[in-house]
mmCIF file of C-alpha atoms in Angstrom:
data_model
loop_
_atom_site.group_PDB
_atom_site.id
_atom_site.type_symbol
_atom_site.label_atom_id
_atom_site.label_comp_id
_atom_site.label_asym_id
_atom_site.label_seq_id
_atom_site.Cartn_x
_atom_site.Cartn_y
_atom_site.Cartn_z
ATOM 1 C CA MET N 1366 50.102 -48.902 44.349
ATOM 2 C CA THR N 1367 49.256 -45.085 44.260
ATOM 3 C CA ARG N 1368 47.799 -43.859 41.015
ATOM 4 C CA ASN N 1369 49.044 -40.365 40.034
ATOM 5 C CA VAL N 1370 47.918 -37.544 37.679
ATOM 6 C CA VAL N 1371 50.322 -34.905 36.621
ATOM 7 C CA THR N 1372 49.321 -31.519 35.138
ATOM 8 C CA LEU N 1373 51.377 -29.103 33.117
ATOM 9 C CA ASN N 1374 50.403 -25.353 32.653
ATOM 10 C CA ALA N 1375 52.692 -23.328 30.614
ATOM 11 C CA GLY N 1376 52.013 -19.663 30.802
ATOM 12 C CA SER N 1377 53.612 -16.768 28.818
ATOM 13 C CA SER N 1378 56.437 -16.389 31.426
ATOM 14 C CA SER N 1379 56.155 -19.335 33.821
ATOM 15 C CA LEU N 1380 55.516 -23.121 33.936
ATOM 16 C CA LYS N 1381 53.219 -24.312 36.609
ATOM 17 C CA PHE N 1382 52.979 -28.169 37.278
ATOM 18 C CA ALA N 1383 51.330 -30.305 39.754
ATOM 19 C CA LEU N 1384 51.032 -33.922 41.150
ATOM 20 C CA PHE N 1385 47.780 -35.468 42.356
ATOM 21 C CA ALA N 1386 46.987 -38.750 43.905
ATOM 22 C CA LEU N 1387 43.843 -40.563 42.708
ATOM 23 C CA SER N 1388 41.442 -42.274 45.272
ATOM 24 C CA GLY N 1389 38.417 -43.535 43.391
ATOM 25 C CA GLU N 1390 36.897 -40.519 41.512
ATOM 26 C CA ARG N 1391 38.512 -37.945 43.578
ATOM 27 C CA HIS N 1392 42.006 -36.363 43.284
ATOM 28 C CA ARG N 1393 44.271 -35.031 46.013
ATOM 29 C CA LEU N 1394 47.078 -32.570 45.664
ATOM 30 C CA LEU N 1395 50.507 -33.973 46.577
ATOM 31 C CA GLU N 1396 52.752 -31.222 45.375
ATOM 32 C CA VAL N 1397 52.741 -28.117 43.193
ATOM 33 C CA GLY N 1398 55.621 -26.342 41.497
ATOM 34 C CA LEU N 1399 56.491 -23.199 39.567
ATOM 35 C CA ALA N 1400 59.069 -22.535 37.260
ATOM 36 C CA GLU N 1401 59.792 -18.943 36.491
ATOM 37 C CA MET N 1402 62.303 -16.361 35.092
ATOM 38 C CA VAL N 1403 63.985 -14.247 37.891
ATOM 39 C CA GLY N 1404 66.049 -11.580 36.165
ATOM 40 C CA SER N 1405 68.652 -13.210 34.058
ATOM 41 C CA GLY N 1406 68.306 -16.435 36.163
ATOM 42 C CA ARG N 1407 65.789 -19.289 36.173
ATOM 43 C CA ARG N 1408 64.342 -21.031 39.249
ATOM 44 C CA ILE N 1409 62.139 -24.007 40.107
ATOM 45 C CA ARG N 1410 60.354 -24.392 43.339
ATOM 46 C CA VAL N 1411 58.166 -27.369 44.412
ATOM 47 C CA ARG N 1412 55.926 -27.356 47.466
ATOM 48 C CA ASP N 1413 54.050 -30.189 49.115
ATOM 49 C CA ASP N 1414 50.303 -30.044 49.954
ATOM 50 C CA LYS N 1415 51.082 -28.228 53.221
ATOM 51 C CA GLY N 1416 53.123 -25.621 51.387
ATOM 52 C CA GLU N 1417 56.429 -26.754 52.647
ATOM 53 C CA LEU N 1418 59.373 -26.387 50.198
ATOM 54 C CA ILE N 1419 60.518 -29.674 49.114
ATOM 55 C CA HIS N 1420 62.661 -29.080 46.025
ATOM 56 C CA GLU N 1421 64.385 -25.969 44.673
ATOM 57 C CA GLU N 1422 67.063 -25.427 41.907
ATOM 58 C CA SER N 1423 68.198 -22.408 40.077
ATOM 59 C CA TRP N 1424 70.247 -21.963 36.855
ATOM 60 C CA LEU N 1425 71.406 -19.082 34.699
ATOM 61 C CA ALA N 1426 69.636 -18.557 31.388
ATOM 62 C CA GLY N 1427 71.417 -20.473 28.564
ATOM 63 C CA ALA N 1428 70.746 -21.115 24.792
ATOM 64 C CA SER N 1429 67.737 -23.188 25.255
ATOM 65 C CA PRO N 1430 64.323 -21.276 25.468
ATOM 66 C CA PHE N 1431 62.942 -20.909 29.041
ATOM 67 C CA HIS N 1432 59.966 -23.201 28.664
ATOM 68 C CA ILE N 1433 61.825 -26.096 26.991
ATOM 69 C CA ASP N 1434 64.710 -25.981 29.529
ATOM 70 C CA ALA N 1435 62.272 -25.705 32.499
ATOM 71 C CA LEU N 1436 60.165 -28.471 31.249
ATOM 72 C CA HIS N 1437 63.006 -30.928 30.872
ATOM 73 C CA ARG N 1438 64.284 -30.090 34.397
ATOM 74 C CA VAL N 1439 60.862 -30.624 35.888
ATOM 75 C CA LEU N 1440 60.233 -33.895 33.972
ATOM 76 C CA SER N 1441 63.776 -35.088 34.935
ATOM 77 C CA TRP N 1442 62.902 -34.390 38.644
ATOM 78 C CA TRP N 1443 59.582 -36.097 38.559
ATOM 79 C CA GLN N 1444 61.131 -39.182 36.861
ATOM 80 C CA SER N 1445 63.680 -39.358 39.581
ATOM 81 C CA VAL N 1446 61.179 -39.474 42.433
ATOM 82 C CA LEU N 1447 58.147 -41.170 40.741
ATOM 83 C CA PRO N 1448 58.162 -44.642 39.289
ATOM 84 C CA LYS N 1449 56.625 -44.724 35.753
ATOM 85 C CA PRO N 1450 53.859 -47.210 36.605
ATOM 86 C CA ASN N 1451 52.495 -44.791 39.030
ATOM 87 C CA ILE N 1452 51.614 -42.121 36.308
ATOM 88 C CA VAL N 1453 48.190 -42.935 34.867
ATOM 89 C CA ALA N 1454 47.420 -39.598 33.087
ATOM 90 C CA ALA N 1455 48.880 -36.231 32.257
ATOM 91 C CA GLY N 1456 46.633 -33.238 31.874
ATOM 92 C CA HIS N 1457 47.737 -30.204 29.810
ATOM 93 C CA ARG N 1458 46.468 -26.688 29.653
ATOM 94 C CA VAL N 1459 46.089 -25.688 26.030
ATOM 95 C CA VAL N 1460 45.306 -22.072 25.471
ATOM 96 C CA HIS N 1461 43.634 -22.283 22.260
ATOM 97 C CA GLY N 1462 41.134 -24.836 21.155
ATOM 98 C CA GLY N 1463 39.818 -23.099 18.149
ATOM 99 C CA VAL N 1464 36.261 -24.038 16.780
ATOM 100 C CA LEU N 1465 37.069 -27.769 17.004
ATOM 101 C CA TYR N 1466 37.454 -28.296 20.755
ATOM 102 C CA ALA N 1467 34.666 -27.182 23.267
ATOM 103 C CA HIS N 1468 35.678 -29.812 25.666
ATOM 104 C CA PRO N 1469 38.731 -31.616 27.055
ATOM 105 C CA VAL N 1470 40.043 -34.279 24.668
ATOM 106 C CA THR N 1471 42.564 -37.135 24.652
ATOM 107 C CA ILE N 1472 45.592 -36.193 22.709
ATOM 108 C CA THR N 1473 46.541 -38.048 19.469
ATOM 109 C CA ASP N 1474 48.844 -37.369 16.812
ATOM 110 C CA GLN N 1475 45.931 -35.834 14.871
ATOM 111 C CA VAL N 1476 45.009 -33.715 17.748
ATOM 112 C CA LEU N 1477 48.534 -32.479 18.199
ATOM 113 C CA ALA N 1478 48.629 -31.557 14.377
ATOM 114 C CA GLN N 1479 45.340 -29.479 14.792
ATOM 115 C CA LEU N 1480 46.843 -27.741 17.884
ATOM 116 C CA ARG N 1481 49.894 -26.830 15.878
ATOM 117 C CA GLY N 1482 47.591 -25.174 13.328
ATOM 118 C CA LEU N 1483 46.303 -22.814 15.902
ATOM 119 C CA VAL N 1484 49.647 -21.489 16.975
ATOM 120 C CA PRO N 1485 49.244 -18.224 15.003
ATOM 121 C CA LEU N 1486 46.143 -17.493 17.123
ATOM 122 C CA ALA N 1487 48.197 -17.706 20.342
ATOM 123 C CA PRO N 1488 51.847 -17.278 19.588
ATOM 124 C CA LEU N 1489 53.010 -16.591 23.177
ATOM 125 C CA HIS N 1490 51.359 -19.671 24.587
ATOM 126 C CA GLN N 1491 50.441 -22.318 22.228
ATOM 127 C CA PRO N 1492 54.078 -23.281 21.313
ATOM 128 C CA HIS N 1493 54.845 -23.839 24.898
ATOM 129 C CA ASN N 1494 51.661 -25.757 25.535
ATOM 130 C CA ILE N 1495 52.553 -28.130 22.571
ATOM 131 C CA ALA N 1496 56.254 -28.509 23.756
ATOM 132 C CA GLY N 1497 54.906 -29.549 27.084
ATOM 133 C CA ILE N 1498 52.684 -32.097 25.502
ATOM 134 C CA VAL N 1499 55.558 -33.590 23.302
ATOM 135 C CA ALA N 1500 57.949 -33.816 26.041
ATOM 136 C CA ALA N 1501 55.461 -35.425 28.495
ATOM 137 C CA ARG N 1502 54.309 -37.950 25.790
ATOM 138 C CA GLU N 1503 57.906 -38.929 25.389
ATOM 139 C CA ALA N 1504 58.375 -39.138 29.110
ATOM 140 C CA TRP N 1505 55.156 -41.152 29.738
ATOM 141 C CA PRO N 1506 54.301 -42.649 26.226
ATOM 142 C CA ASP N 1507 51.935 -45.397 27.737
ATOM 143 C CA VAL N 1508 49.636 -43.052 29.663
ATOM 144 C CA ALA N 1509 46.656 -40.990 28.623
ATOM 145 C CA HIS N 1510 47.283 -37.403 27.917
ATOM 146 C CA VAL N 1511 44.454 -34.893 27.966
ATOM 147 C CA ALA N 1512 44.234 -31.424 26.499
ATOM 148 C CA CYS N 1513 42.174 -28.888 28.525
ATOM 149 C CA PHE N 1514 41.394 -25.655 26.847
ATOM 150 C CA ASP N 1515 41.140 -22.104 28.022
ATOM 151 C CA THR N 1516 38.810 -21.277 25.242
ATOM 152 C CA SER N 1517 36.230 -24.043 26.103
ATOM 153 C CA PHE N 1518 34.556 -22.206 28.966
ATOM 154 C CA HIS N 1519 33.543 -19.378 26.603
ATOM 155 C CA ARG N 1520 31.728 -21.442 23.992
ATOM 156 C CA SER N 1521 28.460 -20.629 25.716
ATOM 157 C CA HIS N 1522 28.618 -17.084 24.451
ATOM 158 C CA PRO N 1523 25.729 -15.756 22.650
ATOM 159 C CA PHE N 1524 26.165 -14.973 18.892
ATOM 160 C CA VAL N 1525 26.492 -11.202 19.393
ATOM 161 C CA ASN N 1526 29.440 -11.862 21.755
ATOM 162 C CA ASP N 1527 31.016 -14.441 19.514
ATOM 163 C CA VAL N 1528 31.181 -12.574 16.291
ATOM 164 C CA PHE N 1529 33.022 -9.557 14.791
ATOM 165 C CA ALA N 1530 31.336 -7.297 12.312
ATOM 166 C CA LEU N 1531 33.365 -8.712 9.266
ATOM 167 C CA PRO N 1532 32.062 -10.461 6.249
ATOM 168 C CA ARG N 1533 30.170 -13.518 7.595
ATOM 169 C CA ARG N 1534 32.514 -16.004 5.854
ATOM 170 C CA PHE N 1535 35.287 -15.091 8.297
ATOM 171 C CA TYR N 1536 33.028 -16.179 11.219
ATOM 172 C CA ASP N 1537 32.330 -19.389 9.511
ATOM 173 C CA GLU N 1538 36.122 -19.973 8.922
ATOM 174 C CA GLY N 1539 36.788 -19.424 12.505
ATOM 175 C CA VAL N 1540 37.402 -15.780 13.122
ATOM 176 C CA ARG N 1541 35.644 -15.533 16.243
ATOM 177 C CA ARG N 1542 35.716 -13.999 19.870
ATOM 178 C CA TYR N 1543 37.071 -16.989 21.594
ATOM 179 C CA GLY N 1544 37.905 -15.785 25.172
ATOM 180 C CA PHE N 1545 40.817 -17.137 27.190
ATOM 181 C CA HIS N 1546 41.680 -17.867 30.862
ATOM 182 C CA GLY N 1547 38.704 -20.360 30.761
ATOM 183 C CA LEU N 1548 40.275 -22.953 33.241
ATOM 184 C CA SER N 1549 40.874 -19.976 35.777
ATOM 185 C CA TYR N 1550 37.269 -18.788 35.409
ATOM 186 C CA GLU N 1551 35.866 -22.371 35.734
ATOM 187 C CA SER N 1552 37.763 -23.052 38.926
ATOM 188 C CA VAL N 1553 36.813 -19.630 40.454
ATOM 189 C CA ILE N 1554 33.124 -20.104 39.748
ATOM 190 C CA GLY N 1555 33.414 -23.633 41.164
ATOM 191 C CA ARG N 1556 34.907 -22.213 44.393
ATOM 192 C CA LEU N 1557 32.401 -19.541 44.599
ATOM 193 C CA ARG N 1558 29.596 -22.155 44.108
ATOM 194 C CA GLU N 1559 30.904 -23.819 47.275
ATOM 195 C CA LEU N 1560 31.096 -20.529 49.250
ATOM 196 C CA ALA N 1561 28.110 -18.661 47.986
ATOM 197 C CA PRO N 1562 25.952 -20.829 45.670
ATOM 198 C CA LEU N 1563 23.153 -18.257 45.137
ATOM 199 C CA LEU N 1564 25.689 -15.635 44.032
ATOM 200 C CA ALA N 1565 27.398 -18.138 41.891
ATOM 201 C CA ALA N 1566 24.142 -18.936 40.186
ATOM 202 C CA GLY N 1567 23.729 -15.083 39.490
ATOM 203 C CA ARG N 1568 25.568 -12.373 37.783
ATOM 204 C CA VAL N 1569 29.367 -12.476 38.298
ATOM 205 C CA VAL N 1570 32.349 -10.696 36.786
ATOM 206 C CA VAL N 1571 35.592 -12.278 37.293
ATOM 207 C CA ALA N 1572 38.843 -10.338 36.900
ATOM 208 C CA HIS N 1573 41.830 -12.546 36.151
ATOM 209 C CA LEU N 1574 44.591 -10.041 36.597
ATOM 210 C CA GLY N 1575 48.301 -11.257 36.111
ATOM 211 C CA ASN N 1576 50.960 -10.992 33.480
ATOM 212 C CA GLY N 1577 48.110 -12.169 31.148
ATOM 213 C CA ALA N 1578 44.882 -10.369 32.185
ATOM 214 C CA SER N 1579 41.127 -10.504 31.136
ATOM 215 C CA MET N 1580 37.702 -10.209 32.595
ATOM 216 C CA CYS N 1581 34.714 -12.411 32.052
ATOM 217 C CA ALA N 1582 31.010 -11.892 32.636
ATOM 218 C CA ILE N 1583 29.343 -15.125 33.980
ATOM 219 C CA ARG N 1584 25.501 -15.768 34.345
ATOM 220 C CA GLY N 1585 24.322 -18.924 35.904
ATOM 221 C CA GLY N 1586 27.931 -20.441 35.827
ATOM 222 C CA LEU N 1587 28.216 -19.794 32.113
ATOM 223 C CA SER N 1588 30.391 -17.402 30.356
ATOM 224 C CA VAL N 1589 28.439 -14.732 28.403
ATOM 225 C CA ALA N 1590 31.193 -12.286 27.441
ATOM 226 C CA SER N 1591 34.891 -11.844 27.761
ATOM 227 C CA SER N 1592 37.358 -9.010 27.356
ATOM 228 C CA LEU N 1593 39.697 -11.247 25.431
ATOM 229 C CA THR N 1594 38.606 -12.190 22.011
ATOM 230 C CA PHE N 1595 40.150 -13.696 18.879
ATOM 231 C CA GLY N 1596 43.771 -13.611 20.111
ATOM 232 C CA THR N 1597 45.475 -12.866 23.321
ATOM 233 C CA LEU N 1598 46.066 -9.123 22.565
ATOM 234 C CA ASP N 1599 42.576 -7.637 23.106
ATOM 235 C CA GLY N 1600 40.806 -6.153 26.150
ATOM 236 C CA LEU N 1601 43.051 -5.206 29.156
ATOM 237 C CA PRO N 1602 46.795 -4.188 28.963
ATOM 238 C CA MET N 1603 48.871 -7.029 30.280
ATOM 239 C CA GLY N 1604 52.548 -7.426 31.321
ATOM 240 C CA THR N 1605 54.013 -6.957 27.744
ATOM 241 C CA ARG N 1606 50.795 -7.100 25.641
ATOM 242 C CA CYS N 1607 48.965 -4.096 24.315
ATOM 243 C CA GLY N 1608 45.316 -4.936 25.199
ATOM 244 C CA GLN N 1609 42.529 -3.208 23.085
ATOM 245 C CA LEU N 1610 43.968 -1.362 20.061
ATOM 246 C CA ASP N 1611 42.439 0.538 17.200
ATOM 247 C CA PRO N 1612 43.210 -1.785 14.074
ATOM 248 C CA ALA N 1613 44.072 1.418 12.232
ATOM 249 C CA VAL N 1614 47.250 1.665 14.358
ATOM 250 C CA VAL N 1615 48.366 -1.655 13.019
ATOM 251 C CA LEU N 1616 47.694 -0.495 9.505
ATOM 252 C CA TYR N 1617 49.470 2.737 9.986
ATOM 253 C CA LEU N 1618 52.532 0.841 11.378
ATOM 254 C CA ILE N 1619 52.842 -1.312 8.428
ATOM 255 C CA GLN N 1620 51.788 0.895 5.573
ATOM 256 C CA ASP N 1621 53.106 4.402 6.844
ATOM 257 C CA ARG N 1622 55.983 3.525 9.168
ATOM 258 C CA GLY N 1623 57.250 0.564 7.124
ATOM 259 C CA MET N 1624 57.288 -2.040 9.921
ATOM 260 C CA SER N 1625 56.959 -5.595 8.842
ATOM 261 C CA ALA N 1626 53.856 -7.695 10.196
ATOM 262 C CA ARG N 1627 56.316 -9.836 12.181
ATOM 263 C CA ALA N 1628 57.821 -6.713 13.811
ATOM 264 C CA VAL N 1629 54.513 -5.288 14.703
ATOM 265 C CA SER N 1630 53.502 -8.521 16.151
ATOM 266 C CA ASP N 1631 56.584 -8.846 18.252
ATOM 267 C CA MET N 1632 55.994 -5.221 19.611
ATOM 268 C CA LEU N 1633 52.300 -5.871 20.513
ATOM 269 C CA HIS N 1634 53.149 -9.154 22.117
ATOM 270 C CA ASN N 1635 56.519 -8.453 23.847
ATOM 271 C CA GLU N 1636 57.163 -4.840 24.270
ATOM 272 C CA SER N 1637 53.906 -3.160 24.989
ATOM 273 C CA GLY N 1638 51.501 -3.276 27.944
ATOM 274 C CA LEU N 1639 52.784 -2.402 31.363
ATOM 275 C CA LEU N 1640 56.303 -2.761 30.126
ATOM 276 C CA GLY N 1641 55.940 -0.603 27.011
ATOM 277 C CA LEU N 1642 54.044 2.171 28.893
ATOM 278 C CA SER N 1643 56.333 2.316 31.820
ATOM 279 C CA GLY N 1644 59.644 1.687 30.396
ATOM 280 C CA VAL N 1645 60.335 0.026 33.765
ATOM 281 C CA SER N 1646 58.945 -3.554 34.032
ATOM 282 C CA HIS N 1647 56.025 -5.777 33.320
ATOM 283 C CA ASP N 1648 55.964 -6.723 37.001
ATOM 284 C CA MET N 1649 53.262 -4.843 39.005
ATOM 285 C CA ARG N 1650 55.267 -5.211 42.123
ATOM 286 C CA GLU N 1651 58.240 -3.403 40.659
ATOM 287 C CA LEU N 1652 55.880 -0.707 39.076
ATOM 288 C CA GLU N 1653 54.212 -0.086 42.541
ATOM 289 C CA SER N 1654 57.764 0.315 44.131
ATOM 290 C CA SER N 1655 59.049 2.595 41.485
ATOM 291 C CA ASN N 1656 59.174 6.413 41.834
ATOM 292 C CA ARG N 1657 59.128 7.121 38.157
ATOM 293 C CA PRO N 1658 55.959 8.825 36.798
ATOM 294 C CA GLU N 1659 55.802 6.488 33.860
ATOM 295 C CA ALA N 1660 55.371 3.483 36.244
ATOM 296 C CA ALA N 1661 52.439 5.368 37.869
ATOM 297 C CA GLU N 1662 50.978 6.135 34.560
ATOM 298 C CA ALA N 1663 51.010 2.545 33.450
ATOM 299 C CA ILE N 1664 49.207 1.484 36.473
ATOM 300 C CA GLN N 1665 46.602 4.167 35.945
ATOM 301 C CA TYR N 1666 46.029 3.094 32.464
ATOM 302 C CA PHE N 1667 45.768 -0.574 33.626
ATOM 303 C CA VAL N 1668 43.092 0.421 36.334
ATOM 304 C CA SER N 1669 41.278 2.563 33.873
ATOM 305 C CA ARG N 1670 40.859 -0.228 31.450
ATOM 306 C CA ILE N 1671 39.612 -2.578 34.302
ATOM 307 C CA ARG N 1672 37.059 -0.104 35.245
ATOM 308 C CA TYR N 1673 35.916 0.394 31.659
ATOM 309 C CA GLU N 1674 35.483 -3.339 31.155
ATOM 310 C CA LEU N 1675 33.750 -3.819 34.550
ATOM 311 C CA GLY N 1676 31.017 -1.202 33.498
ATOM 312 C CA GLY N 1677 30.651 -2.886 30.153
ATOM 313 C CA LEU N 1678 30.307 -6.527 31.598
ATOM 314 C CA ALA N 1679 27.943 -5.233 34.280
ATOM 315 C CA ALA N 1680 25.854 -3.816 31.527
ATOM 316 C CA GLU N 1681 25.841 -7.063 29.534
ATOM 317 C CA LEU N 1682 24.696 -8.872 32.743
ATOM 318 C CA LYS N 1683 21.907 -6.254 33.411
ATOM 319 C CA GLY N 1684 23.428 -5.945 36.840
ATOM 320 C CA LEU N 1685 25.920 -7.438 39.312
ATOM 321 C CA ASP N 1686 25.638 -9.865 42.195
ATOM 322 C CA ALA N 1687 29.357 -10.484 42.730
ATOM 323 C CA VAL N 1688 32.836 -9.456 41.613
ATOM 324 C CA VAL N 1689 35.911 -11.769 42.031
ATOM 325 C CA PHE N 1690 39.569 -10.782 41.680
ATOM 326 C CA CYS N 1691 42.020 -13.651 40.978
ATOM 327 C CA GLY N 1692 45.514 -14.047 39.355
ATOM 328 C CA GLY N 1693 48.790 -12.716 40.791
ATOM 329 C CA ILE N 1694 47.688 -9.063 40.641
ATOM 330 C CA GLY N 1695 44.095 -9.701 41.427
ATOM 331 C CA GLU N 1696 45.092 -11.443 44.561
ATOM 332 C CA HIS N 1697 47.910 -9.646 45.880
ATOM 333 C CA ALA N 1698 47.993 -5.891 44.567
ATOM 334 C CA TRP N 1699 45.599 -4.311 46.875
ATOM 335 C CA ARG N 1700 46.173 -0.750 45.659
ATOM 336 C CA VAL N 1701 44.980 -1.922 42.217
ATOM 337 C CA ARG N 1702 41.921 -3.305 43.675
ATOM 338 C CA GLU N 1703 41.168 -0.141 45.777
ATOM 339 C CA SER N 1704 41.793 1.969 42.588
ATOM 340 C CA VAL N 1705 39.394 -0.193 40.490
ATOM 341 C CA LEU N 1706 36.593 -0.220 43.017
ATOM 342 C CA HIS N 1707 36.940 3.460 44.084
ATOM 343 C CA ASP N 1708 33.623 5.371 43.843
ATOM 344 C CA LYS N 1709 31.794 2.265 42.588
ATOM 345 C CA GLU N 1710 28.843 2.697 44.907
ATOM 346 C CA TRP N 1711 26.666 3.607 41.989
ATOM 347 C CA ILE N 1712 26.984 0.103 40.737
ATOM 348 C CA GLY N 1713 26.400 -1.391 44.189
ATOM 349 C CA ILE N 1714 29.888 -1.941 45.384
ATOM 350 C CA GLU N 1715 31.020 -0.558 48.809
ATOM 351 C CA LEU N 1716 34.713 -1.445 49.540
ATOM 352 C CA ASP N 1717 35.929 -2.432 52.995
ATOM 353 C CA HIS N 1718 39.220 -0.871 52.823
ATOM 354 C CA ALA N 1719 40.772 -2.726 55.834
ATOM 355 C CA ALA N 1720 39.727 -6.127 54.484
ATOM 356 C CA ASN N 1721 41.010 -5.111 51.056
ATOM 357 C CA ARG N 1722 44.488 -4.236 52.404
ATOM 358 C CA GLU N 1723 44.643 -7.558 54.140
ATOM 359 C CA SER N 1724 43.557 -9.264 50.920
ATOM 360 C CA ALA N 1725 40.635 -10.948 52.843
ATOM 361 C CA GLN N 1726 38.469 -13.453 51.038
ATOM 362 C CA VAL N 1727 35.589 -10.841 51.059
ATOM 363 C CA ILE N 1728 36.545 -7.264 50.781
ATOM 364 C CA SER N 1729 33.151 -5.629 50.325
ATOM 365 C CA THR N 1730 31.282 -4.312 53.372
ATOM 366 C CA GLU N 1731 28.128 -5.908 54.829
ATOM 367 C CA ARG N 1732 26.155 -3.095 53.400
ATOM 368 C CA SER N 1733 27.397 -3.591 49.790
ATOM 369 C CA ALA N 1734 24.735 -4.750 47.445
ATOM 370 C CA VAL N 1735 27.558 -6.448 45.451
ATOM 371 C CA ARG N 1736 29.845 -8.934 47.219
ATOM 372 C CA VAL N 1737 33.477 -8.645 46.329
ATOM 373 C CA PHE N 1738 35.804 -11.685 46.588
ATOM 374 C CA VAL N 1739 39.638 -12.259 46.344
ATOM 375 C CA MET N 1740 40.395 -15.835 45.683
ATOM 376 C CA PRO N 1741 43.131 -17.793 43.981
ATOM 377 C CA SER N 1742 42.260 -19.645 40.792
ATOM 378 C CA ASP N 1743 43.116 -23.279 40.657
ATOM 379 C CA GLU N 1744 43.961 -24.124 36.973
ATOM 380 C CA GLU N 1745 45.844 -27.127 38.216
ATOM 381 C CA GLY N 1746 43.017 -28.622 40.075
ATOM 382 C CA MET N 1747 40.640 -27.863 37.201
ATOM 383 C CA ILE N 1748 42.968 -29.738 34.737
ATOM 384 C CA ALA N 1749 43.304 -32.710 37.137
ATOM 385 C CA GLN N 1750 39.458 -32.711 37.477
ATOM 386 C CA HIS N 1751 38.951 -32.819 33.642
ATOM 387 C CA THR N 1752 41.718 -35.424 33.372
ATOM 388 C CA VAL N 1753 40.183 -37.725 35.813
ATOM 389 C CA ALA N 1754 36.734 -37.306 34.211
ATOM 390 C CA MET N 1755 38.253 -38.357 30.927
ATOM 391 C CA LEU N 1756 39.876 -41.387 32.389
ATOM 392 C CA ASP N 1757 36.483 -42.376 33.985
ATOM 393 C CA ARG N 1758 34.668 -42.037 30.719
ATOM 394 C CA ALA N 1759 37.305 -44.128 28.990
ATOM 395 C CA VAL N 1760 36.811 -46.901 31.750
ATOM 396 C CA GLU N 1761 33.012 -46.699 31.328
ATOM 397 C CA GLY N 1762 33.433 -46.958 27.616
ATOM 398 C CA ALA N 1763 35.641 -49.990 27.922
ATOM 399 C CA HIS N 1764 33.099 -51.607 30.387
ATOM 400 C CA ALA N 1765 30.223 -50.864 27.863
ATOM 401 C CA LEU N 1766 32.096 -52.929 25.156
#
């Protein structure tokens, strides 16, 4: 009987899911799906390992929150095509692991309670992650459920990149620069290790650009600095999130403009970023096709902040060997990449414009001192890899007894 692992990855505006078959210590993708919001509608599409569409359904937005509704539809479909005994484990992306979790962990009631305590640190994501865990544990109560954390990859930060200049007691209490998108970075550096092991062992900046966006400096395969810090608002502007912001702005809005903390939080998380600046959309595709000047200005600001972070992360690494673009925008928005890398010869990057427009795997010229890659991240594969490793360790532990 085939043994399967499922993965659930709830983002701020989507739900990705995948099914893997186990063979010994290896896992093979069988199908991958995406539930997403499309205007006022909702849609699920599932593709097999060859990219062929095998399931699709659409529905109008209802009273249930998108993630909860989509999750139940996904689980219902899976249960209709997969006998329960075939599922041996479920891996879950969890955005925030706090100070406690630097590695994947088997989910227990105690772990779940601790994850709920971290909701204020990632209010756009953590509730959806937890909802996925709860629903999947109900659907498959007799299998192992593993939490894989976006923050774990960044626990290798040196102290100076892990701390804020606040009274030291806050650091001891967990107010730190956690960093996010760790599963994406981990998968990208793993892929780069296959393609160019010497570069992967050197100084790399990865730009994860999507509805959520961040950048990470990686040395020797380890994260040393990230643009995202304590929560999911810092660094780059995102689809609806503000990115880097002077804290005095928050104080002003509360103390002088009379906004409540909840109203400010909602604005910074849901009404800012590309959407807030443009007044058009949070979607880069719509901004690039718009003729409104505000849309162009939003893109310009996005690009400017990426260029700013690239310079700072390169300085932290004391030079660059490679840059990698990933995420929906990073993979597909060639104009954004072109603008980010314009006039970057001083840092060692020479862009191959034709390759960039084709979104080729390598978009730097042969003369470029710094290699520039475009590659998809594989968070689902990374979650499956961690989940299988946890299963193997559990088996080894049982044998040791």
